[in-house]
Amino acid sequence: MAEVTVTPRCSLADRPVRVRVRGLAPRQRVTLLASLADERGGRFRARAFYRADERGEVDAERHAALGGDFAGLWPMGLFWFLRPEAPFQRLVKRDVAGSPFRVRLEVFDDVRVVTGPEEPPLAACTAERWFVGPGVRRAPVREGRVRGALFLPP
C-alpha cells in the first residue's frame, strides 16, 4: 500500500518540506502531482516522474526527477514549479494571515502526462503552507500615499 507524506505537513511557505513516498514496488515508475487552487479558483499544478529505489521508496531530497515539469534533484520542485492551468494566471493570496495554501500531493502509477478525474491516485496527502506564523500581528500602514501592512512578531 503506497503512502505519500510531507514533513512537516503544516509549515511556513518559505520553509523547506520533505516529500516522500513509501510502499511502492522496487524500481517502480511513478508520477508525483502537486496541485492547489488560489483564492480566485485558479488551478496550479506541477508534476514530476520518479523511479522508486530498491526499497520501493521515493524521497525528493535523495532521488532526482526523471522528467515532467522539472528534471534533476529539486527537493522542493513540486512546490517551486507550480504552473497555472490557464495561461497568464497569477497565483493570488490576499488573506495571508487567515488561511494557508493547501497543496494536494498525489502519486500515480507509471508516467502520467494527463490524469483524469476517474483515475484514482495510489496515495495522496495535503500540505499546508502558511504565510504568517502563529502570533504574528498585521498592522495596516497608511501614511500619505503609502499603503501597506506591517507584520509584527509576537
mmCIF file of C-alpha atoms in Angstrom:
data_model
loop_
_atom_site.group_PDB
_atom_site.id
_atom_site.type_symbol
_atom_site.label_atom_id
_atom_site.label_comp_id
_atom_site.label_asym_id
_atom_site.label_seq_id
_atom_site.Cartn_x
_atom_site.Cartn_y
_atom_site.Cartn_z
ATOM 1 C CA MET A 1 0.000 0.000 0.000
ATOM 2 C CA ALA A 2 1.596 3.271 -1.143
ATOM 3 C CA GLU A 3 1.810 6.273 1.165
ATOM 4 C CA VAL A 4 2.919 9.831 0.394
ATOM 5 C CA THR A 5 3.997 12.144 3.210
ATOM 6 C CA VAL A 6 5.068 15.763 3.537
ATOM 7 C CA THR A 7 7.134 16.631 6.610
ATOM 8 C CA PRO A 8 6.197 18.910 8.237
ATOM 9 C CA ARG A 9 2.636 18.801 6.963
ATOM 10 C CA CYS A 10 1.994 22.343 8.181
ATOM 11 C CA SER A 11 4.757 24.941 7.658
ATOM 12 C CA LEU A 12 5.550 28.480 6.618
ATOM 13 C CA ALA A 13 5.648 28.979 2.850
ATOM 14 C CA ASP A 14 9.367 29.831 2.807
ATOM 15 C CA ARG A 15 10.407 26.731 4.771
ATOM 16 C CA PRO A 16 11.522 23.521 3.061
ATOM 17 C CA VAL A 17 9.491 20.355 3.432
ATOM 18 C CA ARG A 18 10.370 16.738 2.720
ATOM 19 C CA VAL A 19 8.246 14.800 0.221
ATOM 20 C CA ARG A 20 8.483 11.003 0.472
ATOM 21 C CA VAL A 21 6.607 8.052 -0.987
ATOM 22 C CA ARG A 22 6.761 4.587 0.582
ATOM 23 C CA GLY A 23 5.166 1.256 -0.151
ATOM 24 C CA LEU A 24 5.928 1.097 -3.870
ATOM 25 C CA ALA A 25 7.356 -1.856 -5.763
ATOM 26 C CA PRO A 26 11.143 -1.792 -6.157
ATOM 27 C CA ARG A 27 12.166 0.333 -9.175
ATOM 28 C CA GLN A 28 8.510 1.263 -9.863
ATOM 29 C CA ARG A 29 7.999 4.356 -12.005
ATOM 30 C CA VAL A 30 5.559 6.887 -10.546
ATOM 31 C CA THR A 31 4.230 10.371 -11.197
ATOM 32 C CA LEU A 32 4.006 12.835 -8.326
ATOM 33 C CA LEU A 33 1.444 15.569 -8.897
ATOM 34 C CA ALA A 34 1.126 18.720 -6.764
ATOM 35 C CA SER A 35 -1.950 20.921 -7.170
ATOM 36 C CA LEU A 36 -3.613 23.859 -5.464
ATOM 37 C CA ALA A 37 -6.384 26.355 -6.040
ATOM 38 C CA ASP A 38 -5.854 30.010 -5.195
ATOM 39 C CA GLU A 39 -8.445 32.357 -3.688
ATOM 40 C CA ARG A 40 -9.935 33.151 -7.103
ATOM 41 C CA GLY A 41 -10.285 29.474 -8.014
ATOM 42 C CA GLY A 42 -7.278 29.397 -10.334
ATOM 43 C CA ARG A 43 -5.736 25.928 -10.528
ATOM 44 C CA PHE A 44 -1.965 25.382 -10.431
ATOM 45 C CA ARG A 45 -0.094 22.108 -10.957
ATOM 46 C CA ALA A 46 3.377 20.611 -11.070
ATOM 47 C CA ARG A 47 4.276 17.039 -11.918
ATOM 48 C CA ALA A 48 7.462 15.004 -11.846
ATOM 49 C CA PHE A 49 8.331 11.455 -12.780
ATOM 50 C CA TYR A 50 10.406 9.319 -10.422
ATOM 51 C CA ARG A 51 11.692 5.765 -10.161
ATOM 52 C CA ALA A 52 11.477 4.151 -6.725
ATOM 53 C CA ASP A 53 14.654 2.757 -5.211
ATOM 54 C CA GLU A 54 15.212 -0.903 -4.360
ATOM 55 C CA ARG A 55 13.194 -0.487 -1.126
ATOM 56 C CA GLY A 56 10.193 0.911 -3.025
ATOM 57 C CA GLU A 57 10.698 4.481 -1.820
ATOM 58 C CA VAL A 58 10.926 7.889 -3.463
ATOM 59 C CA ASP A 59 12.491 10.724 -1.499
ATOM 60 C CA ALA A 60 12.588 14.092 -3.275
ATOM 61 C CA GLU A 61 15.694 15.027 -1.245
ATOM 62 C CA ARG A 62 17.662 11.996 -2.498
ATOM 63 C CA HIS A 63 16.106 10.968 -5.806
ATOM 64 C CA ALA A 64 16.272 13.031 -8.980
ATOM 65 C CA ALA A 65 13.135 13.628 -11.032
ATOM 66 C CA LEU A 66 13.352 11.912 -14.422
ATOM 67 C CA GLY A 67 11.177 14.499 -16.152
ATOM 68 C CA GLY A 68 7.864 16.293 -16.019
ATOM 69 C CA ASP A 69 7.825 19.999 -15.169
ATOM 70 C CA PHE A 70 11.433 19.695 -13.968
ATOM 71 C CA ALA A 71 14.238 17.153 -14.009
ATOM 72 C CA GLY A 72 17.089 16.531 -11.627
ATOM 73 C CA LEU A 73 17.424 16.871 -7.882
ATOM 74 C CA TRP A 74 14.945 19.545 -6.790
ATOM 75 C CA PRO A 75 13.715 18.668 -3.267
ATOM 76 C CA MET A 76 11.097 21.455 -3.379
ATOM 77 C CA GLY A 77 10.407 21.154 -7.120
ATOM 78 C CA LEU A 78 6.762 20.169 -6.728
ATOM 79 C CA PHE A 79 6.159 23.470 -4.919
ATOM 80 C CA TRP A 80 8.522 25.733 -6.872
ATOM 81 C CA PHE A 81 7.372 24.648 -10.335
ATOM 82 C CA LEU A 82 3.603 25.054 -9.828
ATOM 83 C CA ARG A 83 2.181 26.461 -13.059
ATOM 84 C CA PRO A 84 -1.283 27.776 -13.904
ATOM 85 C CA GLU A 85 -3.627 25.516 -15.848
ATOM 86 C CA ALA A 86 -4.962 28.542 -17.752
ATOM 87 C CA PRO A 87 -2.455 30.827 -19.473
ATOM 88 C CA PHE A 88 -1.492 34.170 -17.935
ATOM 89 C CA GLN A 89 -2.928 33.404 -14.487
ATOM 90 C CA ARG A 90 -1.134 34.606 -11.375
ATOM 91 C CA LEU A 91 -1.134 32.872 -8.030
ATOM 92 C CA VAL A 92 -3.142 35.115 -5.690
ATOM 93 C CA LYS A 93 -3.036 35.072 -1.888
ATOM 94 C CA ARG A 94 -4.718 38.067 -0.268
ATOM 95 C CA ASP A 95 -5.673 36.546 3.103
ATOM 96 C CA VAL A 96 -2.100 35.818 4.150
ATOM 97 C CA ALA A 97 -2.876 35.623 7.877
ATOM 98 C CA GLY A 98 -6.209 33.785 7.919
ATOM 99 C CA SER A 99 -5.675 30.699 5.796
ATOM 100 C CA PRO A 100 -2.899 28.679 4.164
ATOM 101 C CA PHE A 101 -2.417 27.411 0.663
ATOM 102 C CA ARG A 102 -3.379 23.757 0.708
ATOM 103 C CA VAL A 103 -1.191 21.826 -1.714
ATOM 104 C CA ARG A 104 -2.501 18.364 -2.592
ATOM 105 C CA LEU A 105 0.149 15.792 -3.432
ATOM 106 C CA GLU A 106 -0.860 12.656 -5.320
ATOM 107 C CA VAL A 107 1.095 9.638 -6.525
ATOM 108 C CA PHE A 108 0.099 7.820 -9.728
ATOM 109 C CA ASP A 109 1.447 4.587 -11.142
ATOM 110 C CA ASP A 110 3.874 4.947 -14.051
ATOM 111 C CA VAL A 111 4.432 8.112 -16.113
ATOM 112 C CA ARG A 112 1.222 10.138 -16.414
ATOM 113 C CA VAL A 113 1.213 13.242 -18.560
ATOM 114 C CA VAL A 114 -2.557 13.617 -18.224
ATOM 115 C CA THR A 115 -4.601 12.342 -15.289
ATOM 116 C CA GLY A 116 -8.365 12.275 -15.440
ATOM 117 C CA PRO A 117 -10.784 12.592 -12.542
ATOM 118 C CA GLU A 118 -11.752 8.930 -12.951
ATOM 119 C CA GLU A 119 -8.178 7.801 -12.286
ATOM 120 C CA PRO A 120 -7.627 7.351 -8.538
ATOM 121 C CA PRO A 121 -4.135 8.019 -7.158
ATOM 122 C CA LEU A 122 -2.126 5.329 -5.388
ATOM 123 C CA ALA A 123 -1.835 7.710 -2.415
ATOM 124 C CA ALA A 124 -2.478 11.353 -1.562
ATOM 125 C CA CYS A 125 -1.904 13.893 1.205
ATOM 126 C CA THR A 126 -2.250 17.640 1.745
ATOM 127 C CA ALA A 127 0.404 20.112 2.878
ATOM 128 C CA GLU A 128 -0.498 23.469 4.435
ATOM 129 C CA ARG A 129 1.746 26.396 3.501
ATOM 130 C CA TRP A 130 1.212 29.444 5.737
ATOM 131 C CA PHE A 131 2.470 32.948 5.038
ATOM 132 C CA VAL A 132 2.220 34.275 8.592
ATOM 133 C CA GLY A 133 3.456 32.452 11.682
ATOM 134 C CA PRO A 134 1.464 31.949 14.899
ATOM 135 C CA GLY A 135 1.017 35.093 16.959
ATOM 136 C CA VAL A 136 2.133 37.486 14.220
ATOM 137 C CA ARG A 137 0.009 40.640 14.146
ATOM 138 C CA ARG A 138 -0.801 42.550 10.961
ATOM 139 C CA ALA A 139 -0.971 46.343 11.221
ATOM 140 C CA PRO A 140 -2.178 48.379 8.239
ATOM 141 C CA VAL A 141 0.107 51.215 7.125
ATOM 142 C CA ARG A 142 -1.427 54.417 5.690
ATOM 143 C CA GLU A 143 0.848 57.410 5.542
ATOM 144 C CA GLY A 144 0.320 59.938 2.769
ATOM 145 C CA ARG A 145 0.283 57.930 -0.462
ATOM 146 C CA VAL A 146 1.963 54.896 1.126
ATOM 147 C CA ARG A 147 -0.248 51.843 1.668
ATOM 148 C CA GLY A 148 0.865 48.523 3.039
ATOM 149 C CA ALA A 149 0.974 46.206 6.004
ATOM 150 C CA LEU A 150 3.446 45.750 8.826
ATOM 151 C CA PHE A 151 3.738 42.257 10.265
ATOM 152 C CA LEU A 152 4.807 42.321 13.911
ATOM 153 C CA PRO A 153 6.187 39.277 15.744
ATOM 154 C CA PRO A 154 4.512 38.197 18.988
#
